[in-house]
Amino acid sequence: MSQPLSLEGVLFDPPREGRVSLTAAQGEVPAALRGSYYLNGPARLQRGDFRYRHWLDGDGFVRAVHFRDGAAELVSRFVRTTKFNEEKEADAPIYRTFGTSFADDRLRKGRLLESPANVSVFPFGGKLLAFGEQALPWELHPESLETIGEFDFKGALGQTAPFSAHPKIDEDAGRLCNFGLDYLFRSTVLRYWEFDQDFNQVLSRKFECPRPSSIHDFALSADYAAFYVSPYDLGILSFLRKGRSIQECLSWHEGEDNVLLLLPRDETSEAVSINLGARGFCLHLFGAFQDGPDLMVDLIETTEPLYVQYEPLPELFSTVRSGSIVRFTVNPAEGKVRQVESYPYPELHLDFPVSSPCARAAGTQDIWMLALPVEPRGRTKYFDRLQRFDWARGAVVDEYFPPSGTYLGGEAALAEGAAGERDWLICPVWEAEERSTAILIFAAYDLAAGPIANVPTTVESPLGFHASYDLASSFT
Ligand SMILES: [Fe+2]
């Protein structure tokens, strides 16, 4: 029987920053693979003797793997946020976090979390931006990852503007699109923005959200921003007046209805609200696309919220429930659901979906994602398989299992080659006993063959959240 998995070291030990050239231990880095794989995630979950209790509490630690001409280089660096700098100076926690509150903890302007910028990282318009949950992003140098500063889109966003960690890049229109939730005492406002490649604001709208729901992600089609609204509410009064963490202020109302909220991407049209009945929770969506009068919205649905599975550290996913891949086909003009396609995976927790931007315009056909078994309950688990789901067949058609004791260490990213070249999938793996991390390069449509290159990093890299790939960069 295998040893129980322990995340104690990888979560609480401070990670190593720096820059190192990498050499493949197996296979070769394809000469035609160019660009940069970026990964963000929470790290340094201990400050002095103080331990945080929730995975979302760590400071943003960004990794870049720059590929060029068969060579690879790893750069690892904390985001120097206000929170990071002040707490480092004090060698003590100062700010309340998503899952941890303490005596005399502080908020930004008394209203929201001081962002650790620890969830995602996206290249756009020649800049690299690190995002936290519902806060302004931080700009990093795309090669060195040095922190340049907080980024307010030429002053369009104020210091307390909510801004999600899941912006969407509309490549056809050359826009970065994002949302944020303003939780007020009597209502919840869903704000929506679009910015062009020069970071000029080109659209800014406000809509009433049907409930004070926690919404982490959305999906973007040519005409709509689509939101899956769950009965998972934030009690803003408890957060602001009782000193509680975000996690402590969230409540799940099982059996209440879900709503698909469609915001039009124009200046004047009304939002469309479509009742889905009582369904569940969604953390991440794959995408949305239009087919004549219909809109399709693809996502991962679970029976209950996920954030409680991120605590108490070092436990993760100990009682996680299984998930389903779901496509809602709706008619926005009629405000009705036309069809629900659901593909349940009763033995697996699914997350960190990646879809091909090239396929989005025509409808997403392939999804890459990480998965882990929901059994045995009561035990810490981590992602132990990489899968490709094919919508045309409605099934997982390709799968990679790393060796026993090795786990997928963060979201994968597609590096899409030029016409006629292969598409690659980049994904880190974490070897739990050796406490080391490697970068794997796969042929994206042949995961089962195993990686075409295994590139050790010589360090243990913190477990990551979201990744992206910048085909345009070439730094090494
Ligand atoms: Fe996310």
Coordinates of C-alpha atoms and ligand atoms in Angstrom, one line a residue:
M1 CA 0.0 0.0 0.0
S2 CA 1.4 3.4 -0.9
Q3 CA 2.4 6.0 1.7
P4 CA -0.2 8.6 2.6
L5 CA 0.5 11.8 0.7
S6 CA 1.9 14.7 2.8
L7 CA 1.8 18.2 1.5
E8 CA 3.5 19.6 4.6
G9 CA 6.8 20.5 3.0
V10 CA 5.6 21.7 -0.4
L11 CA 3.1 24.0 1.2
F12 CA 4.9 25.5 4.2
D13 CA 8.6 25.5 3.3
P14 CA 9.7 28.8 1.6
P15 CA 10.3 28.2 -2.2
R16 CA 13.5 29.2 -3.9
E17 CA 13.5 32.2 -6.2
G18 CA 16.0 32.5 -9.1
R19 CA 16.9 31.7 -12.6
V20 CA 18.3 28.5 -13.9
S21 CA 19.0 26.9 -17.3
L22 CA 17.3 23.6 -17.8
T23 CA 18.4 20.4 -19.6
A24 CA 16.0 17.6 -20.6
A25 CA 16.6 14.3 -18.7
Q26 CA 14.5 12.4 -21.2
G27 CA 13.7 13.4 -24.8
E28 CA 14.5 16.8 -26.1
V29 CA 12.9 20.2 -26.0
P30 CA 11.4 20.6 -29.5
A31 CA 13.5 23.1 -31.5
A32 CA 10.3 24.6 -32.9
L33 CA 8.8 25.2 -29.4
R34 CA 9.1 28.9 -28.7
G35 CA 7.6 31.2 -26.1
S36 CA 7.0 31.2 -22.4
Y37 CA 4.9 29.0 -20.1
Y38 CA 3.8 31.0 -17.0
L39 CA 2.3 29.6 -13.8
N40 CA 1.1 31.4 -10.7
G41 CA 0.0 29.9 -7.4
P42 CA 0.1 30.5 -3.6
A43 CA 3.3 29.9 -1.7
R44 CA 4.9 30.8 1.7
L45 CA 2.0 29.7 3.7
Q46 CA 3.9 30.3 6.9
R47 CA 5.3 33.6 8.1
G48 CA 7.4 33.3 11.2
D49 CA 5.6 30.9 13.5
F50 CA 2.2 31.8 12.0
R51 CA 0.6 29.3 9.7
Y52 CA -2.2 30.1 7.4
R53 CA -5.1 27.7 7.2
H54 CA -6.2 27.9 3.6
W55 CA -4.5 27.3 0.2
L56 CA -5.7 30.6 -1.2
D57 CA -3.8 32.5 1.6
G58 CA -0.3 32.2 0.2
D59 CA 1.6 34.9 -1.6
G60 CA 1.7 34.8 -5.4
F61 CA 4.7 32.9 -6.7
V62 CA 5.1 33.1 -10.5
R63 CA 7.2 30.7 -12.6
A64 CA 8.2 31.3 -16.2
V65 CA 9.7 28.6 -18.5
H66 CA 11.2 30.4 -21.5
F67 CA 11.7 28.1 -24.6
R68 CA 13.8 28.9 -27.6
D69 CA 15.8 26.8 -30.1
G70 CA 15.6 23.6 -28.0
A71 CA 16.7 25.3 -24.8
A72 CA 14.7 26.1 -21.7
E73 CA 15.2 28.4 -18.7
L74 CA 13.2 28.6 -15.5
V75 CA 12.6 31.9 -13.6
S76 CA 10.8 31.8 -10.2
R77 CA 9.8 34.9 -8.3
F78 CA 7.3 36.1 -5.7
V79 CA 5.1 39.0 -6.7
R80 CA 6.2 42.0 -4.6
T81 CA 2.7 43.1 -3.6
T82 CA 2.0 45.6 -0.9
K83 CA 1.1 42.6 1.3
F84 CA 4.3 40.7 0.5
N85 CA 6.6 43.7 1.1
E86 CA 5.0 44.9 4.4
E87 CA 4.8 41.4 5.9
K88 CA 8.3 40.5 4.9
E89 CA 9.6 43.7 6.5
A90 CA 7.6 42.9 9.7
D91 CA 8.3 39.2 9.5
A92 CA 4.7 38.8 10.7
P93 CA 1.2 38.5 9.1
I94 CA -0.5 41.9 8.8
Y95 CA -3.4 41.4 6.4
R96 CA -6.5 39.2 6.6
T97 CA -6.5 36.6 3.8
F98 CA -9.2 34.5 2.0
G99 CA -9.2 31.8 4.6
T100 CA -7.5 33.2 7.7
S101 CA -8.4 36.0 10.1
F102 CA -6.6 37.1 13.2
A103 CA -6.6 39.8 15.9
D104 CA -6.0 43.3 14.4
D105 CA -5.7 42.0 10.9
R106 CA -6.0 44.7 8.2
L107 CA -7.9 45.2 4.9
R108 CA -7.2 47.5 2.0
K109 CA -9.0 50.7 2.9
G110 CA -11.0 48.7 5.4
R111 CA -13.0 47.2 2.5
L112 CA -11.3 44.3 0.8
L113 CA -8.4 41.9 1.0
E114 CA -4.9 43.2 0.2
S115 CA -4.3 41.0 -2.8
P116 CA -1.6 38.4 -2.7
A117 CA -1.8 38.2 -6.6
N118 CA -1.7 34.4 -6.3
V119 CA -4.2 32.9 -8.7
S120 CA -3.3 33.5 -12.4
V121 CA -0.9 35.2 -14.7
F122 CA -1.7 36.4 -18.3
P123 CA 0.3 38.0 -21.1
F124 CA -1.6 40.8 -22.9
G125 CA -0.7 43.8 -24.9
G126 CA 3.1 43.2 -24.3
K127 CA 2.7 43.1 -20.5
L128 CA 2.5 40.3 -18.1
L129 CA -0.2 40.6 -15.3
A130 CA -0.5 38.5 -12.1
F131 CA -4.0 38.3 -10.7
G132 CA -5.5 37.6 -7.3
E133 CA -9.1 37.1 -6.4
Q134 CA -11.3 40.2 -6.9
A135 CA -8.5 42.8 -6.9
L136 CA -6.3 44.9 -9.1
P137 CA -3.6 42.8 -10.9
W138 CA 0.2 43.4 -10.6
E139 CA 2.4 44.0 -13.6
L140 CA 5.6 41.8 -13.9
H141 CA 8.5 42.0 -16.3
P142 CA 7.7 39.2 -18.8
E143 CA 11.3 37.8 -18.8
S144 CA 12.7 38.4 -15.3
L145 CA 9.3 38.4 -13.4
E146 CA 10.4 41.5 -11.5
T147 CA 7.4 43.3 -10.1
I148 CA 6.8 46.6 -11.9
G149 CA 3.7 47.6 -9.8
E150 CA 0.0 47.5 -9.3
F151 CA -1.8 47.9 -12.6
D152 CA -5.0 50.1 -12.8
F153 CA -5.5 50.2 -16.6
K154 CA -4.5 53.8 -17.1
G155 CA -6.5 54.9 -14.0
A156 CA -9.8 53.2 -15.2
L157 CA -9.9 51.1 -12.0
G158 CA -9.8 52.5 -8.5
Q159 CA -7.8 51.1 -5.6
T160 CA -10.7 49.1 -4.4
A161 CA -12.1 48.0 -7.7
P162 CA -13.0 44.3 -7.7
F163 CA -11.3 42.5 -10.7
S164 CA -11.5 38.7 -11.0
A165 CA -8.5 36.4 -11.5
H166 CA -10.1 35.0 -14.7
P167 CA -9.9 37.7 -17.4
K168 CA -10.7 36.5 -20.9
I169 CA -8.6 37.5 -23.9
D170 CA -10.7 38.0 -27.0
E171 CA -8.1 37.5 -29.6
D172 CA -10.3 38.5 -32.6
A173 CA -11.2 41.8 -31.1
G174 CA -7.8 42.3 -29.3
R175 CA -9.5 42.9 -25.9
L176 CA -9.0 41.9 -22.3
C177 CA -12.4 41.4 -20.7
N178 CA -13.1 40.9 -17.0
F179 CA -15.6 41.2 -14.3
G180 CA -15.8 42.0 -10.6
L181 CA -18.4 41.9 -7.8
D182 CA -19.2 44.8 -5.5
Y183 CA -20.9 43.3 -2.5
L184 CA -23.0 46.1 -1.0
F185 CA -25.2 45.8 2.1
R186 CA -28.5 45.7 0.1
S187 CA -27.4 44.5 -3.3
T188 CA -24.6 43.0 -5.3
V189 CA -23.3 44.7 -8.4
L190 CA -21.7 42.8 -11.2
R191 CA -19.2 45.1 -13.0
Y192 CA -17.9 44.3 -16.4
W193 CA -15.0 45.9 -18.4
E194 CA -13.2 45.5 -21.7
F195 CA -9.8 47.0 -22.6
D196 CA -8.0 47.2 -25.9
Q197 CA -4.4 46.2 -26.6
D198 CA -3.2 49.6 -25.4
F199 CA -5.1 49.2 -22.1
N200 CA -7.7 51.8 -23.0
Q201 CA -11.1 51.1 -21.5
V202 CA -13.6 50.4 -24.3
L203 CA -16.6 49.1 -22.3
S204 CA -17.6 49.5 -18.7
R205 CA -21.0 48.3 -17.4
K206 CA -22.8 47.5 -14.2
F207 CA -25.5 44.9 -13.7
E208 CA -27.5 43.7 -10.7
C209 CA -26.4 40.3 -9.6
P210 CA -29.4 38.2 -8.5
R211 CA -27.8 37.2 -5.2
P212 CA -24.5 37.9 -3.3
S213 CA -23.0 34.9 -5.0
S214 CA -19.3 34.0 -5.0
I215 CA -18.4 33.9 -8.7
H216 CA -14.8 33.0 -9.6
D217 CA -14.8 32.7 -13.4
F218 CA -16.9 33.4 -16.5
A219 CA -17.1 32.5 -20.2
L220 CA -16.9 34.8 -23.2
S221 CA -18.6 34.5 -26.6
A222 CA -18.7 37.0 -29.4
D223 CA -21.7 38.8 -28.0
Y224 CA -22.0 37.7 -24.3
A225 CA -20.2 37.3 -21.0
A226 CA -21.8 34.3 -19.4
F227 CA -21.9 33.7 -15.6
Y228 CA -23.0 30.6 -13.7
V229 CA -24.6 32.0 -10.5
S230 CA -24.6 29.4 -7.6
P231 CA -26.5 29.6 -4.3
Y232 CA -23.1 30.3 -2.6
D233 CA -23.4 33.6 -0.9
L234 CA -20.9 36.0 0.7
G235 CA -22.1 37.6 3.9
I236 CA -20.4 41.0 3.5
L237 CA -21.6 42.3 6.9
S238 CA -19.7 39.5 8.7
F239 CA -16.6 40.2 6.6
L240 CA -16.6 44.0 7.2
R241 CA -17.9 44.2 10.8
K242 CA -17.1 40.9 12.5
G243 CA -13.6 40.4 11.3
R244 CA -14.2 37.1 9.6
S245 CA -12.3 35.7 6.6
I246 CA -14.0 35.3 3.2
Q247 CA -14.2 31.6 3.7
E248 CA -16.0 32.1 7.0
C249 CA -18.5 34.4 5.4
L250 CA -19.5 32.0 2.6
S251 CA -22.7 30.0 2.9
W252 CA -24.0 27.2 0.7
H253 CA -27.8 27.1 0.1
E254 CA -28.2 23.6 -1.2
G255 CA -31.4 23.0 -3.3
E256 CA -31.8 26.7 -4.3
D257 CA -31.8 27.5 -8.0
N258 CA -28.8 28.3 -10.2
V259 CA -29.0 31.1 -12.7
L260 CA -27.1 31.5 -16.0
L261 CA -26.6 35.3 -16.3
L262 CA -25.7 36.6 -19.8
L263 CA -24.3 40.1 -20.0
P264 CA -24.4 41.6 -23.5
R265 CA -21.0 43.0 -24.7
D266 CA -22.4 46.3 -25.8
E267 CA -23.3 49.7 -24.3
T268 CA -27.1 49.4 -23.9
S269 CA -28.6 45.9 -24.1
E270 CA -30.2 44.4 -21.0
A271 CA -28.8 41.3 -19.2
V272 CA -30.5 38.0 -19.7
S273 CA -31.2 35.8 -16.7
I274 CA -32.0 32.1 -17.3
N275 CA -33.1 29.9 -14.4
L276 CA -31.4 26.5 -14.5
G277 CA -33.2 25.0 -11.5
A278 CA -31.3 23.6 -8.5
R279 CA -28.0 22.2 -9.9
G280 CA -24.7 22.8 -8.0
F281 CA -21.6 24.8 -8.1
C282 CA -19.1 25.8 -10.8
L283 CA -15.6 27.1 -10.2
H284 CA -14.3 27.1 -13.8
L285 CA -15.9 27.3 -17.2
F286 CA -14.3 26.2 -20.5
G287 CA -15.8 28.7 -22.8
A288 CA -18.9 29.9 -24.6
F289 CA -19.8 30.2 -28.3
Q290 CA -22.7 31.1 -30.5
D291 CA -24.5 28.9 -33.0
G292 CA -27.1 30.8 -34.8
P293 CA -29.7 32.0 -32.2
D294 CA -28.2 29.7 -29.6
L295 CA -25.5 30.1 -27.1
M296 CA -23.5 27.2 -25.7
V297 CA -21.8 27.5 -22.3
D298 CA -19.4 24.7 -21.3
L299 CA -18.2 24.2 -17.7
I300 CA -17.3 21.8 -14.8
E301 CA -20.1 21.4 -12.4
T302 CA -19.8 20.0 -8.9
T303 CA -22.5 19.1 -6.3
E304 CA -21.0 21.5 -3.7
P305 CA -18.5 24.4 -3.4
L306 CA -14.8 23.6 -3.7
Y307 CA -13.1 26.2 -1.4
V308 CA -13.7 24.1 1.7
Q309 CA -11.4 21.5 0.2
Y310 CA -8.5 24.0 0.3
E311 CA -8.4 23.8 4.2
P312 CA -7.3 23.1 6.8
L313 CA -3.7 23.0 5.5
P314 CA -1.8 20.8 4.9
E315 CA -5.0 18.9 4.0
L316 CA -6.3 19.3 0.4
F317 CA -9.2 17.6 -1.3
S318 CA -9.8 15.2 1.6
T319 CA -13.6 15.1 1.2
V320 CA -13.9 16.4 -2.4
R321 CA -16.9 15.4 -4.4
S322 CA -17.0 14.3 -8.0
G323 CA -17.7 16.5 -11.0
S324 CA -19.4 16.6 -14.3
I325 CA -18.6 18.2 -17.6
V326 CA -21.7 20.1 -18.7
R327 CA -22.8 22.0 -21.8
F328 CA -25.8 24.3 -21.6
T329 CA -27.4 25.3 -24.9
V330 CA -29.6 28.3 -24.3
N331 CA -31.6 30.8 -26.4
P332 CA -30.8 34.3 -25.1
A333 CA -33.6 36.0 -27.0
E334 CA -36.2 33.6 -25.5
G335 CA -34.4 33.4 -22.1
K336 CA -34.8 29.6 -22.3
V337 CA -32.6 26.5 -21.9
R338 CA -32.7 24.4 -25.1
Q339 CA -30.6 21.5 -24.0
V340 CA -28.3 20.3 -21.2
E341 CA -25.6 17.8 -22.0
S342 CA -24.0 16.3 -18.9
Y343 CA -21.1 13.9 -18.7
P344 CA -20.6 12.8 -15.0
Y345 CA -17.3 11.4 -13.7
P346 CA -18.6 9.9 -10.5
E347 CA -15.1 8.8 -9.3
L348 CA -13.1 11.9 -10.2
H349 CA -12.7 15.5 -9.1
L350 CA -11.9 17.6 -12.3
D351 CA -10.4 21.0 -12.5
F352 CA -8.0 23.4 -14.3
P353 CA -9.5 23.1 -17.7
V354 CA -7.6 24.3 -20.8
S355 CA -9.2 24.7 -24.2
S356 CA -7.7 25.7 -27.5
P357 CA -8.2 29.3 -28.4
C358 CA -8.1 28.3 -32.1
A359 CA -11.1 26.0 -31.6
R360 CA -13.2 28.5 -29.6
A361 CA -14.6 30.3 -32.6
A362 CA -15.9 27.1 -34.1
G363 CA -16.9 25.5 -30.8
T364 CA -14.5 24.0 -28.3
Q365 CA -13.9 20.4 -29.3
D366 CA -11.1 19.4 -26.9
I367 CA -10.5 20.2 -23.2
W368 CA -7.4 19.3 -21.3
M369 CA -7.7 19.1 -17.5
L370 CA -6.3 17.7 -14.3
A371 CA -8.2 15.1 -12.3
L372 CA -7.9 13.1 -9.0
P373 CA -9.9 10.3 -7.5
V374 CA -12.5 11.2 -4.8
E375 CA -11.7 8.1 -2.8
P376 CA -10.5 7.4 -0.2
R377 CA -12.4 10.1 1.6
G378 CA -10.8 11.7 4.6
R379 CA -7.3 11.6 3.0
T380 CA -5.3 14.3 1.4
K381 CA -5.1 13.8 -2.4
Y382 CA -3.6 15.6 -5.4
F383 CA -3.9 15.6 -9.1
D384 CA -2.6 12.3 -10.5
R385 CA -3.8 12.3 -14.1
L386 CA -4.0 14.6 -17.1
Q387 CA -6.9 14.1 -19.5
R388 CA -8.3 15.2 -22.8
F389 CA -12.0 15.4 -23.2
D390 CA -13.4 15.4 -26.7
W391 CA -16.8 17.0 -27.1
A392 CA -17.5 15.3 -30.4
R393 CA -17.4 11.9 -28.6
G394 CA -18.5 13.1 -25.2
A395 CA -15.7 11.3 -23.5
V396 CA -12.2 11.4 -22.2
V397 CA -10.3 10.0 -25.1
D398 CA -6.7 10.5 -24.0
E399 CA -5.0 10.3 -20.6
Y400 CA -1.6 10.4 -18.9
F401 CA -0.8 9.0 -15.5
P402 CA 2.5 10.1 -14.0
P403 CA 4.5 7.5 -12.1
S404 CA 3.3 6.6 -8.6
G405 CA 4.1 9.3 -6.0
T406 CA 4.3 11.9 -8.8
Y407 CA 1.5 14.5 -9.3
L408 CA 0.6 17.2 -11.8
G409 CA 1.9 20.4 -10.1
G410 CA -0.2 23.1 -11.8
E411 CA -2.4 23.9 -14.7
A412 CA -1.2 22.8 -18.1
A413 CA -1.0 25.3 -21.0
L414 CA -1.2 24.7 -24.8
A415 CA 1.7 26.0 -26.9
E416 CA 0.1 26.0 -30.3
G417 CA 2.5 25.7 -33.2
A418 CA 2.3 27.5 -36.5
A419 CA 0.4 25.8 -39.3
G420 CA 1.7 22.3 -39.9
E421 CA 3.5 22.1 -36.6
R422 CA 2.4 20.0 -33.6
D423 CA 0.5 21.5 -30.7
W424 CA 2.3 21.0 -27.4
L425 CA 1.0 20.8 -23.9
I426 CA 3.3 22.0 -21.1
C427 CA 2.6 20.8 -17.5
P428 CA 4.7 20.6 -14.4
V429 CA 5.0 17.5 -12.3
W430 CA 5.9 17.3 -8.6
E431 CA 7.7 14.2 -7.3
A432 CA 6.5 14.0 -3.7
E433 CA 9.3 11.9 -2.1
E434 CA 12.2 13.4 -3.9
R435 CA 10.6 16.9 -3.4
S436 CA 11.5 18.0 -6.9
T437 CA 9.6 19.5 -9.9
A438 CA 10.0 18.8 -13.6
I439 CA 8.5 20.4 -16.6
L440 CA 6.8 17.9 -19.0
I441 CA 6.2 18.6 -22.7
F442 CA 3.5 16.5 -24.4
A443 CA 2.2 16.2 -27.9
A444 CA -1.2 17.7 -27.0
Y445 CA -3.2 15.1 -28.9
D446 CA -1.2 12.1 -27.7
L447 CA -1.0 12.3 -23.9
A448 CA -1.1 8.5 -23.6
A449 CA 2.3 8.2 -25.3
G450 CA 3.8 10.1 -22.3
P451 CA 5.9 13.3 -22.4
I452 CA 8.2 13.9 -25.4
A453 CA 10.5 15.7 -23.0
N454 CA 11.0 15.6 -19.2
V455 CA 12.9 18.6 -18.1
P456 CA 13.9 18.6 -14.4
T457 CA 14.1 22.0 -12.6
T458 CA 16.5 21.0 -9.7
V459 CA 14.1 22.7 -7.3
E460 CA 10.8 21.9 -5.6
S461 CA 8.3 24.4 -7.0
P462 CA 5.1 25.2 -5.1
L463 CA 1.9 23.6 -6.3
G464 CA 0.4 26.0 -8.9
F465 CA -3.0 27.2 -9.8
H466 CA -3.4 28.7 -13.3
A467 CA -1.1 28.9 -16.2
S468 CA -0.8 30.6 -19.6
Y469 CA 1.4 30.5 -22.6
D470 CA 2.9 33.4 -24.6
L471 CA 3.8 32.3 -28.0
A472 CA 5.2 35.7 -28.9
S473 CA 8.0 35.9 -26.2
S474 CA 11.5 34.5 -26.9
F475 CA 13.8 35.5 -24.2
T476 CA 16.4 32.7 -23.9
Ligands
FE1 FE -9.5 29.7 -11.0

